[in-house]
PDB file of C-alpha atoms in Angstrom:
ATOM      1  CA  MET A   1      83.191  61.094  83.826  1.00 60.00           C
ATOM      2  CA  SER A   2      80.614  61.907  86.462  1.00 65.00           C
ATOM      3  CA  PHE A   3      77.003  60.715  86.484  1.00 59.00           C
ATOM      4  CA  ALA A   4      75.879  64.238  85.607  1.00 61.00           C
ATOM      5  CA  ASP A   5      78.195  64.262  82.593  1.00 57.00           C
ATOM      6  CA  VAL A   6      76.871  60.891  81.415  1.00 53.00           C
ATOM      7  CA  THR A   7      73.286  62.081  81.830  1.00 65.00           C
ATOM      8  CA  CYS A   8      74.056  65.255  79.913  1.00 67.00           C
ATOM      9  CA  LEU A   9      75.706  63.273  77.110  1.00 59.00           C
ATOM     10  CA  ILE A  10      72.748  60.899  76.822  1.00 61.00           C
ATOM     11  CA  GLY A  11      70.341  63.839  76.771  1.00 60.00           C
ATOM     12  CA  THR A  12      72.370  65.573  74.073  1.00 65.00           C
ATOM     13  CA  LEU A  13      72.533  62.445  71.927  1.00 64.00           C
ATOM     14  CA  TYR A  14      68.798  61.874  72.293  1.00 54.00           C
ATOM     15  CA  ALA A  15      68.084  65.506  71.373  1.00 62.00           C
ATOM     16  CA  CYS A  16      70.256  65.063  68.276  1.00 68.00           C
ATOM     17  CA  TYR A  17      68.359  61.884  67.429  1.00 59.00           C
ATOM     18  CA  LEU A  18      64.990  63.656  67.733  1.00 61.00           C
ATOM     19  CA  SER A  19      66.272  66.581  65.663  1.00 65.00           C
ATOM     20  CA  PHE A  20      67.459  64.189  62.962  1.00 62.00           C
ATOM     21  CA  LYS A  21      64.094  62.433  62.820  1.00 62.00           C
ATOM     22  CA  LEU A  22      62.231  65.742  62.682  1.00 64.00           C
ATOM     23  CA  LEU A  23      64.518  66.989  59.926  1.00 67.00           C
ATOM     24  CA  LYS A  24      63.917  63.752  58.015  1.00 64.00           C
ATOM     25  CA  LEU A  25      60.141  64.277  58.314  1.00 63.00           C
ATOM     26  CA  VAL A  26      60.351  67.891  57.124  1.00 66.00           C
ATOM     27  CA  LEU A  27      62.612  66.981  54.201  1.00 67.00           C
ATOM     28  CA  ASN A  28      60.295  64.159  53.202  1.00 65.00           C
ATOM     29  CA  VAL A  29      57.272  66.487  53.178  1.00 65.00           C
ATOM     30  CA  ILE A  30      59.235  69.048  51.147  1.00 66.00           C
ATOM     31  CA  LYS A  31      60.478  66.337  48.789  1.00 66.00           C
ATOM     32  CA  THR A  32      57.022  65.004  48.035  1.00 64.00           C
ATOM     33  CA  THR A  33      55.571  68.507  47.744  1.00 61.00           C
ATOM     34  CA  LEU A  34      58.227  69.799  45.353  1.00 60.00           C
ATOM     35  CA  LEU A  35      59.147  66.629  43.460  1.00 61.00           C
ATOM     36  CA  GLY A  36      55.941  64.647  43.788  1.00 65.00           C
ATOM     37  CA  GLY A  37      52.991  64.813  41.449  1.00 68.00           C
ATOM     38  CA  SER A  38      55.083  64.848  38.271  1.00 77.00           C
ATOM     39  CA  LEU A  39      54.653  61.169  37.403  1.00 92.00           C
ATOM     40  CA  ASP A  40      52.874  60.470  34.104  1.00 94.00           C
ATOM     41  CA  PHE A  41      50.711  57.489  35.027  1.00 97.00           C
ATOM     42  CA  ARG A  42      49.559  56.997  31.423  1.00 96.00           C
ATOM     43  CA  ARG A  43      52.979  55.932  30.222  1.00 96.00           C
ATOM     44  CA  TYR A  44      52.766  52.801  32.411  1.00 97.00           C
ATOM     45  CA  GLY A  45      49.709  51.434  30.610  1.00 97.00           C
ATOM     46  CA  GLU A  46      46.245  52.313  29.373  1.00 98.00           C
ATOM     47  CA  TRP A  47      44.284  50.788  32.246  1.00 98.00           C
ATOM     48  CA  ALA A  48      44.220  50.940  36.034  1.00 98.00           C
ATOM     49  CA  VAL A  49      42.665  48.254  38.242  1.00 98.00           C
ATOM     50  CA  VAL A  50      41.195  49.448  41.540  1.00 98.00           C
ATOM     51  CA  THR A  51      39.696  47.058  44.093  1.00 98.00           C
ATOM     52  CA  GLY A  52      37.083  48.176  46.608  1.00 96.00           C
ATOM     53  CA  SER A  53      36.388  51.003  44.192  1.00 96.00           C
ATOM     54  CA  THR A  54      32.780  51.934  44.958  1.00 96.00           C
ATOM     55  CA  ASP A  55      33.315  53.825  48.217  1.00 94.00           C
ATOM     56  CA  GLY A  56      35.858  55.885  50.117  1.00 94.00           C
ATOM     57  CA  ILE A  57      39.548  55.733  49.270  1.00 96.00           C
ATOM     58  CA  GLY A  58      39.108  53.195  46.475  1.00 97.00           C
ATOM     59  CA  LYS A  59      36.509  55.271  44.661  1.00 97.00           C
ATOM     60  CA  GLU A  60      38.785  58.306  44.868  1.00 97.00           C
ATOM     61  CA  TYR A  61      41.746  56.360  43.472  1.00 98.00           C
ATOM     62  CA  ALA A  62      39.536  55.348  40.538  1.00 98.00           C
ATOM     63  CA  LYS A  63      38.276  58.892  39.939  1.00 98.00           C
ATOM     64  CA  GLN A  64      41.641  60.598  40.277  1.00 98.00           C
ATOM     65  CA  LEU A  65      43.453  58.066  38.083  1.00 98.00           C
ATOM     66  CA  ALA A  66      40.707  58.559  35.499  1.00 98.00           C
ATOM     67  CA  ALA A  67      41.321  62.303  35.739  1.00 97.00           C
ATOM     68  CA  LYS A  68      44.928  61.548  34.762  1.00 97.00           C
ATOM     69  CA  GLY A  69      43.695  59.855  31.590  1.00 97.00           C
ATOM     70  CA  LEU A  70      43.638  56.167  32.551  1.00 98.00           C
ATOM     71  CA  ASN A  71      40.808  53.808  31.718  1.00 98.00           C
ATOM     72  CA  ILE A  72      39.526  52.134  34.883  1.00 98.00           C
ATOM     73  CA  ILE A  73      38.671  48.552  35.802  1.00 98.00           C
ATOM     74  CA  LEU A  74      36.472  48.685  38.882  1.00 98.00           C
ATOM     75  CA  MET A  75      36.198  45.731  41.246  1.00 98.00           C
ATOM     76  CA  SER A  76      33.702  45.436  44.089  1.00 97.00           C
ATOM     77  CA  ARG A  77      30.843  43.210  45.238  1.00 95.00           C
ATOM     78  CA  SER A  78      27.900  45.519  44.477  1.00 96.00           C
ATOM     79  CA  GLN A  79      26.822  45.599  40.826  1.00 97.00           C
ATOM     80  CA  GLU A  80      24.614  48.625  41.426  1.00 97.00           C
ATOM     81  CA  LYS A  81      27.436  50.653  42.962  1.00 97.00           C
ATOM     82  CA  LEU A  82      29.907  49.515  40.302  1.00 98.00           C
ATOM     83  CA  ASP A  83      27.598  50.667  37.516  1.00 97.00           C
ATOM     84  CA  ALA A  84      26.997  54.012  39.253  1.00 97.00           C
ATOM     85  CA  VAL A  85      30.715  54.728  39.741  1.00 98.00           C
ATOM     86  CA  ALA A  86      31.526  53.607  36.182  1.00 98.00           C
ATOM     87  CA  SER A  87      28.870  55.955  34.786  1.00 97.00           C
ATOM     88  CA  GLU A  88      30.145  58.831  36.932  1.00 97.00           C
ATOM     89  CA  ILE A  89      33.752  58.316  35.838  1.00 98.00           C
ATOM     90  CA  GLU A  90      32.909  58.004  32.144  1.00 97.00           C
ATOM     91  CA  SER A  91      30.786  61.150  32.133  1.00 96.00           C
ATOM     92  CA  GLU A  92      33.241  63.255  34.123  1.00 96.00           C
ATOM     93  CA  HIS A  93      36.555  62.152  32.606  1.00 96.00           C
ATOM     94  CA  ASN A  94      35.772  60.786  29.135  1.00 93.00           C
ATOM     95  CA  VAL A  95      37.596  57.480  29.694  1.00 97.00           C
ATOM     96  CA  LYS A  96      36.563  53.847  29.352  1.00 98.00           C
ATOM     97  CA  THR A  97      35.560  51.676  32.285  1.00 98.00           C
ATOM     98  CA  LYS A  98      35.035  47.993  32.929  1.00 98.00           C
ATOM     99  CA  VAL A  99      33.321  46.558  35.997  1.00 98.00           C
ATOM    100  CA  ILE A 100      33.985  43.204  37.627  1.00 98.00           C
ATOM    101  CA  LYS A 101      31.539  42.171  40.331  1.00 97.00           C
ATOM    102  CA  ILE A 102      33.449  40.073  42.847  1.00 97.00           C
ATOM    103  CA  ASP A 103      33.264  39.219  46.534  1.00 97.00           C
ATOM    104  CA  PHE A 104      36.861  39.024  47.732  1.00 97.00           C
ATOM    105  CA  SER A 105      35.890  37.123  50.875  1.00 96.00           C
ATOM    106  CA  GLY A 106      35.895  34.012  48.673  1.00 93.00           C
ATOM    107  CA  GLY A 107      38.897  31.680  48.389  1.00 91.00           C
ATOM    108  CA  HIS A 108      41.468  31.124  45.652  1.00 91.00           C
ATOM    109  CA  GLU A 109      38.799  29.806  43.278  1.00 94.00           C
ATOM    110  CA  ILE A 110      37.550  33.355  42.530  1.00 97.00           C
ATOM    111  CA  TYR A 111      40.777  34.358  40.790  1.00 97.00           C
ATOM    112  CA  GLU A 112      40.575  32.189  37.667  1.00 96.00           C
ATOM    113  CA  PRO A 113      37.429  34.033  36.466  1.00 96.00           C
ATOM    114  CA  ILE A 114      39.118  37.353  37.302  1.00 97.00           C
ATOM    115  CA  ALA A 115      42.175  36.355  35.230  1.00 97.00           C
ATOM    116  CA  LYS A 116      39.925  35.699  32.238  1.00 97.00           C
ATOM    117  CA  GLU A 117      38.198  39.070  32.683  1.00 97.00           C
ATOM    118  CA  LEU A 118      41.578  40.844  32.650  1.00 97.00           C
ATOM    119  CA  GLU A 119      42.949  39.144  29.532  1.00 95.00           C
ATOM    120  CA  GLY A 120      43.987  41.558  26.790  1.00 94.00           C
ATOM    121  CA  PHE A 121      44.051  44.700  28.936  1.00 97.00           C
ATOM    122  CA  GLU A 122      47.262  46.726  29.175  1.00 98.00           C
ATOM    123  CA  ILE A 123      47.232  47.282  32.927  1.00 98.00           C
ATOM    124  CA  GLY A 124      49.711  49.911  34.042  1.00 98.00           C
ATOM    125  CA  VAL A 125      48.420  50.562  37.556  1.00 98.00           C
ATOM    126  CA  LEU A 126      47.073  48.180  40.194  1.00 98.00           C
ATOM    127  CA  VAL A 127      45.583  49.613  43.385  1.00 98.00           C
ATOM    128  CA  ASN A 128      45.019  46.907  46.007  1.00 98.00           C
ATOM    129  CA  ASN A 129      42.613  48.862  48.177  1.00 97.00           C
ATOM    130  CA  VAL A 130      39.752  46.538  49.144  1.00 97.00           C
ATOM    131  CA  GLY A 131      39.682  45.958  52.894  1.00 96.00           C
ATOM    132  CA  LEU A 132      37.620  44.430  55.670  1.00 96.00           C
ATOM    133  CA  SER A 133      37.728  44.880  59.421  1.00 96.00           C
ATOM    134  CA  VAL A 134      35.354  44.451  62.367  1.00 96.00           C
ATOM    135  CA  PRO A 135      32.434  46.867  62.972  1.00 92.00           C
ATOM    136  CA  TYR A 136      34.007  48.052  66.228  1.00 94.00           C
ATOM    137  CA  PRO A 137      37.052  47.187  68.413  1.00 96.00           C
ATOM    138  CA  GLU A 138      36.669  43.626  69.663  1.00 97.00           C
ATOM    139  CA  PHE A 139      38.619  41.019  71.626  1.00 97.00           C
ATOM    140  CA  PHE A 140      39.965  38.304  69.349  1.00 97.00           C
ATOM    141  CA  HIS A 141      38.108  35.473  71.089  1.00 97.00           C
ATOM    142  CA  ASP A 142      34.790  37.212  70.384  1.00 97.00           C
ATOM    143  CA  ILE A 143      35.400  37.685  66.644  1.00 97.00           C
ATOM    144  CA  SER A 144      33.624  35.045  64.575  1.00 97.00           C
ATOM    145  CA  VAL A 145      35.592  32.492  62.587  1.00 97.00           C
ATOM    146  CA  GLU A 146      33.752  33.672  59.473  1.00 97.00           C
ATOM    147  CA  ASN A 147      34.879  37.252  59.992  1.00 97.00           C
ATOM    148  CA  VAL A 148      38.517  36.266  60.630  1.00 97.00           C
ATOM    149  CA  SER A 149      38.536  34.142  57.470  1.00 97.00           C
ATOM    150  CA  ALA A 150      36.926  36.928  55.455  1.00 97.00           C
ATOM    151  CA  GLN A 151      39.464  39.499  56.686  1.00 98.00           C
ATOM    152  CA  ILE A 152      42.350  37.282  55.595  1.00 98.00           C
ATOM    153  CA  ASN A 153      40.800  36.603  52.183  1.00 98.00           C
ATOM    154  CA  VAL A 154      39.802  40.209  51.521  1.00 98.00           C
ATOM    155  CA  ASN A 155      42.935  41.911  52.810  1.00 98.00           C
ATOM    156  CA  VAL A 156      45.688  39.359  52.171  1.00 98.00           C
ATOM    157  CA  MET A 157      44.530  37.019  49.410  1.00 98.00           C
ATOM    158  CA  SER A 158      43.214  39.781  47.149  1.00 98.00           C
ATOM    159  CA  THR A 159      46.460  41.754  47.328  1.00 98.00           C
ATOM    160  CA  THR A 160      48.619  38.687  46.765  1.00 98.00           C
ATOM    161  CA  MET A 161      46.593  37.039  44.028  1.00 98.00           C
ATOM    162  CA  LEU A 162      45.842  40.155  41.970  1.00 98.00           C
ATOM    163  CA  THR A 163      49.515  41.107  42.104  1.00 98.00           C
ATOM    164  CA  LYS A 164      50.325  37.549  40.998  1.00 98.00           C
ATOM    165  CA  LEU A 165      47.910  37.873  38.066  1.00 97.00           C
ATOM    166  CA  ILE A 166      48.991  41.312  36.868  1.00 98.00           C
ATOM    167  CA  ILE A 167      52.724  41.612  37.536  1.00 98.00           C
ATOM    168  CA  PRO A 168      53.829  39.243  34.720  1.00 97.00           C
ATOM    169  CA  SER A 169      52.455  41.613  32.035  1.00 97.00           C
ATOM    170  CA  MET A 170      54.178  44.529  33.771  1.00 98.00           C
ATOM    171  CA  LEU A 171      57.442  42.581  33.641  1.00 97.00           C
ATOM    172  CA  GLU A 172      56.995  41.992  29.920  1.00 96.00           C
ATOM    173  CA  ARG A 173      56.591  45.721  29.309  1.00 97.00           C
ATOM    174  CA  LYS A 174      59.217  46.602  31.953  1.00 97.00           C
ATOM    175  CA  LYS A 175      56.902  49.122  33.589  1.00 97.00           C
ATOM    176  CA  GLY A 176      54.039  49.220  36.040  1.00 98.00           C
ATOM    177  CA  ILE A 177      52.765  50.656  39.307  1.00 98.00           C
ATOM    178  CA  ILE A 178      51.389  48.638  42.233  1.00 98.00           C
ATOM    179  CA  ILE A 179      49.879  50.541  45.168  1.00 98.00           C
ATOM    180  CA  ASN A 180      49.004  48.530  48.261  1.00 98.00           C
ATOM    181  CA  VAL A 181      46.703  50.418  50.633  1.00 98.00           C
ATOM    182  CA  ALA A 182      47.639  48.954  54.011  1.00 97.00           C
ATOM    183  CA  SER A 183      47.150  50.859  57.282  1.00 96.00           C
ATOM    184  CA  ALA A 184      49.034  52.511  60.114  1.00 95.00           C
ATOM    185  CA  ALA A 185      47.522  49.658  62.153  1.00 95.00           C
ATOM    186  CA  GLY A 186      50.002  47.425  60.371  1.00 95.00           C
ATOM    187  CA  VAL A 187      53.030  49.184  61.842  1.00 94.00           C
ATOM    188  CA  LEU A 188      51.701  50.430  65.197  1.00 92.00           C
ATOM    189  CA  PRO A 189      50.058  48.504  68.066  1.00 92.00           C
ATOM    190  CA  ALA A 190      46.385  47.888  67.244  1.00 95.00           C
ATOM    191  CA  PRO A 191      44.802  45.904  70.098  1.00 96.00           C
ATOM    192  CA  LEU A 192      41.185  44.822  69.536  1.00 97.00           C
ATOM    193  CA  PHE A 193      41.877  44.853  65.791  1.00 97.00           C
ATOM    194  CA  GLY A 194      44.224  41.860  65.800  1.00 97.00           C
ATOM    195  CA  PRO A 195      43.385  40.144  62.490  1.00 97.00           C
ATOM    196  CA  TYR A 196      43.002  43.467  60.651  1.00 98.00           C
ATOM    197  CA  SER A 197      46.318  44.762  61.989  1.00 97.00           C
ATOM    198  CA  ALA A 198      48.079  41.516  61.053  1.00 98.00           C
ATOM    199  CA  THR A 199      46.693  41.516  57.506  1.00 98.00           C
ATOM    200  CA  LYS A 200      47.804  45.105  56.999  1.00 98.00           C
ATOM    201  CA  ALA A 201      51.272  44.266  58.347  1.00 98.00           C
ATOM    202  CA  PHE A 202      51.366  41.494  55.730  1.00 98.00           C
ATOM    203  CA  MET A 203      50.551  43.996  52.976  1.00 98.00           C
ATOM    204  CA  ASP A 204      53.346  46.302  54.098  1.00 98.00           C
ATOM    205  CA  LYS A 205      55.981  43.537  54.312  1.00 98.00           C
ATOM    206  CA  PHE A 206      54.777  42.043  51.032  1.00 98.00           C
ATOM    207  CA  SER A 207      55.272  45.446  49.413  1.00 98.00           C
ATOM    208  CA  GLU A 208      58.760  45.747  50.901  1.00 98.00           C
ATOM    209  CA  SER A 209      59.801  42.367  49.516  1.00 98.00           C
ATOM    210  CA  LEU A 210      58.486  43.179  46.049  1.00 98.00           C
ATOM    211  CA  GLN A 211      60.218  46.555  46.076  1.00 97.00           C
ATOM    212  CA  ILE A 212      63.550  44.769  46.489  1.00 97.00           C
ATOM    213  CA  GLU A 213      62.740  41.969  44.019  1.00 97.00           C
ATOM    214  CA  TYR A 214      61.619  44.284  41.221  1.00 97.00           C
ATOM    215  CA  ALA A 215      63.774  47.344  41.924  1.00 92.00           C
ATOM    216  CA  ASP A 216      65.526  47.008  38.549  1.00 95.00           C
ATOM    217  CA  LYS A 217      62.502  45.848  36.563  1.00 96.00           C
ATOM    218  CA  GLY A 218      60.814  49.219  36.015  1.00 96.00           C
ATOM    219  CA  ILE A 219      57.977  48.466  38.446  1.00 98.00           C
ATOM    220  CA  ILE A 220      57.058  50.975  41.159  1.00 97.00           C
ATOM    221  CA  ILE A 221      55.603  49.406  44.303  1.00 98.00           C
ATOM    222  CA  GLN A 222      54.239  51.590  47.083  1.00 97.00           C
ATOM    223  CA  SER A 223      52.920  50.711  50.528  1.00 98.00           C
ATOM    224  CA  VAL A 224      50.398  53.239  51.874  1.00 97.00           C
ATOM    225  CA  LEU A 225      49.775  53.395  55.629  1.00 97.00           C
ATOM    226  CA  PRO A 226      46.871  55.760  56.335  1.00 95.00           C
ATOM    227  CA  PHE A 227      45.696  56.689  59.786  1.00 93.00           C
ATOM    228  CA  VAL A 228      42.017  57.705  60.054  1.00 91.00           C
ATOM    229  CA  VAL A 229      40.285  58.864  56.873  1.00 93.00           C
ATOM    230  CA  ALA A 230      36.669  60.025  56.925  1.00 89.00           C
ATOM    231  CA  THR A 231      35.052  57.072  55.153  1.00 85.00           C
ATOM    232  CA  LYS A 232      32.117  54.712  55.593  1.00 77.00           C
ATOM    233  CA  MET A 233      34.489  52.020  56.875  1.00 76.00           C
ATOM    234  CA  SER A 234      35.994  54.257  59.567  1.00 74.00           C
ATOM    235  CA  GLY A 235      32.594  55.612  60.613  1.00 75.00           C
ATOM    236  CA  ILE A 236      33.961  59.175  60.585  1.00 76.00           C
ATOM    237  CA  LYS A 237      31.512  61.539  58.884  1.00 72.00           C
ATOM    238  CA  ARG A 238      33.300  64.871  59.317  1.00 78.00           C
ATOM    239  CA  SER A 239      36.754  65.704  58.065  1.00 77.00           C
ATOM    240  CA  GLY A 240      39.443  67.251  60.224  1.00 82.00           C
ATOM    241  CA  LEU A 241      43.161  67.926  60.098  1.00 83.00           C
ATOM    242  CA  PHE A 242      43.969  64.324  60.997  1.00 77.00           C
ATOM    243  CA  SER A 243      40.903  62.725  59.376  1.00 87.00           C
ATOM    244  CA  PRO A 244      40.638  64.047  55.798  1.00 90.00           C
ATOM    245  CA  PHE A 245      37.970  63.158  53.302  1.00 92.00           C
ATOM    246  CA  PRO A 246      39.119  60.552  50.741  1.00 93.00           C
ATOM    247  CA  ASP A 247      39.550  63.092  47.921  1.00 94.00           C
ATOM    248  CA  SER A 248      42.111  65.119  49.889  1.00 93.00           C
ATOM    249  CA  TYR A 249      43.853  61.986  51.121  1.00 95.00           C
ATOM    250  CA  VAL A 250      44.216  60.345  47.707  1.00 96.00           C
ATOM    251  CA  ARG A 251      45.271  63.608  46.072  1.00 94.00           C
ATOM    252  CA  GLY A 252      48.124  63.824  48.572  1.00 93.00           C
ATOM    253  CA  VAL A 253      49.204  60.187  48.359  1.00 94.00           C
ATOM    254  CA  LEU A 254      49.226  60.056  44.543  1.00 96.00           C
ATOM    255  CA  LYS A 255      51.856  62.792  44.582  1.00 93.00           C
ATOM    256  CA  LYS A 256      54.145  60.381  46.429  1.00 93.00           C
ATOM    257  CA  VAL A 257      53.992  57.546  43.904  1.00 95.00           C
ATOM    258  CA  GLY A 258      57.501  57.071  42.579  1.00 93.00           C
ATOM    259  CA  VAL A 259      58.904  59.251  45.367  1.00 91.00           C
ATOM    260  CA  SER A 260      58.066  57.340  48.584  1.00 91.00           C
ATOM    261  CA  LYS A 261      58.095  53.527  48.763  1.00 94.00           C
ATOM    262  CA  GLN A 262      56.343  53.523  52.137  1.00 94.00           C
ATOM    263  CA  CYS A 263      54.290  56.465  53.320  1.00 93.00           C
ATOM    264  CA  HIS A 264      51.326  57.535  55.395  1.00 91.00           C
ATOM    265  CA  GLY A 265      50.273  59.511  52.357  1.00 86.00           C
ATOM    266  CA  TYR A 266      49.112  62.762  53.917  1.00 87.00           C
ATOM    267  CA  TRP A 267      51.380  65.112  55.808  1.00 87.00           C
ATOM    268  CA  PRO A 268      49.310  65.297  59.057  1.00 88.00           C
ATOM    269  CA  HIS A 269      49.395  61.478  59.050  1.00 90.00           C
ATOM    270  CA  ASP A 270      53.169  61.657  58.552  1.00 88.00           C
ATOM    271  CA  LEU A 271      53.247  63.843  61.658  1.00 87.00           C
ATOM    272  CA  GLN A 272      51.159  61.303  63.579  1.00 89.00           C
ATOM    273  CA  GLY A 273      53.537  58.553  62.513  1.00 88.00           C
ATOM    274  CA  PHE A 274      56.506  60.656  63.597  1.00 84.00           C
ATOM    275  CA  ILE A 275      55.040  61.277  67.048  1.00 85.00           C
ATOM    276  CA  GLY A 276      54.136  57.599  67.385  1.00 85.00           C
ATOM    277  CA  SER A 277      57.702  56.584  66.558  1.00 84.00           C
ATOM    278  CA  LEU A 278      59.041  58.725  69.408  1.00 84.00           C
ATOM    279  CA  LEU A 279      56.949  57.135  72.130  1.00 86.00           C
ATOM    280  CA  PRO A 280      58.133  53.978  73.915  1.00 89.00           C
ATOM    281  CA  TYR A 281      56.272  50.885  72.768  1.00 91.00           C
ATOM    282  CA  TRP A 282      54.647  50.354  76.178  1.00 93.00           C
ATOM    283  CA  VAL A 283      53.263  53.903  76.133  1.00 93.00           C
ATOM    284  CA  THR A 284      51.840  53.509  72.615  1.00 93.00           C
ATOM    285  CA  SER A 285      50.329  50.135  73.521  1.00 94.00           C
ATOM    286  CA  LEU A 286      48.752  51.517  76.679  1.00 95.00           C
ATOM    287  CA  LEU A 287      47.287  54.559  74.944  1.00 94.00           C
ATOM    288  CA  MET A 288      45.925  52.501  72.050  1.00 94.00           C
ATOM    289  CA  MET A 289      44.353  49.915  74.341  1.00 96.00           C
ATOM    290  CA  LYS A 290      42.749  52.577  76.490  1.00 96.00           C
ATOM    291  CA  GLY A 291      41.416  54.529  73.523  1.00 94.00           C
ATOM    292  CA  LEU A 292      40.102  51.500  71.635  1.00 95.00           C
ATOM    293  CA  LEU A 293      38.452  50.075  74.738  1.00 96.00           C
ATOM    294  CA  ALA A 294      36.596  53.375  75.099  1.00 95.00           C
ATOM    295  CA  LEU A 295      35.477  53.152  71.469  1.00 92.00           C
ATOM    296  CA  ARG A 296      34.361  49.555  72.015  1.00 95.00           C
ATOM    297  CA  ASN A 297      32.317  50.450  75.077  1.00 95.00           C
ATOM    298  CA  LYS A 298      30.716  53.348  73.217  1.00 92.00           C
ATOM    299  CA  ALA A 299      29.793  51.071  70.292  1.00 91.00           C
ATOM    300  CA  LEU A 300      28.337  48.408  72.600  1.00 93.00           C
ATOM    301  CA  LYS A 301      26.287  51.044  74.394  1.00 90.00           C
ATOM    302  CA  LYS A 302      24.843  52.271  71.089  1.00 88.00           C
ATOM    303  CA  ARG A 303      23.980  48.716  70.066  1.00 87.00           C
ATOM    304  CA  LYS A 304      22.224  48.114  73.374  1.00 84.00           C
ATOM    305  CA  GLU A 305      20.236  51.354  73.092  1.00 83.00           C
ATOM    306  CA  LYS A 306      19.244  50.471  69.514  1.00 82.00           C
ATOM    307  CA  LYS A 307      17.982  47.033  70.571  1.00 82.00           C
ATOM    308  CA  GLU A 308      15.972  48.493  73.454  1.00 76.00           C
ATOM    309  CA  SER A 309      14.384  51.244  71.372  1.00 71.00           C
TER     310      SER A 309
END
């Protein structure tokens, strides 16, 4: 076989590989569009717990689960915002709410009071959404120890400990849904967001392990890996094809519960993930580093101008 023949064979095989991956993406979108959205969340329990539920994605999970008839337990650190969201949900959807004011940057000692607050509630859905990052892309050595510790507690400890508290009652009833809102940063290179990326990778792998452990126990566990959503945390104020508002994003991802164990949640994000999977790692790393450095420089420039004004 000549060199040209070998090259042609490799090219053909790679084209087949790309075609297979594209077909898989298309079928997955069709599957979630046609088969998704039929899950009756109410049959898993009367209540849903949503962390980080006063803004962005978390607030939308709370509102849209309430629209499906679930009572909502809201968890966040601002009492004022919790009360406002609870009032909004009760008036719009005629369901019950309970608020738990909690700062998840605390250590393991915060979970005993939470356990007491949750006693007696039939919790069918847990959405581990609360998250913390850095204000802008930053080199690891410049991130404060306090911020690193807080990111681990907020992103990792909250997901682990709340799952630990709630999953036993789901096992007793042989039904439940756990949704872990991780990030595409957990599966793709995310330089200048090291701790955040690592904590989100933890959430994804944690979800994968639980999916296998409880596959025959009636518990649905989903890992959600969003790219950019137009929220306060992301700093994006306008929606676009690849940066939807939280309502559109959550509406899309809820259709995939029970259909996709791991998903980006929104078909343009699925497309982004597909494109990212095709690029060599060194290309993705280079592009991410270049883009995030530009964002960092822009943020530092704004901070400097603000101080001088």
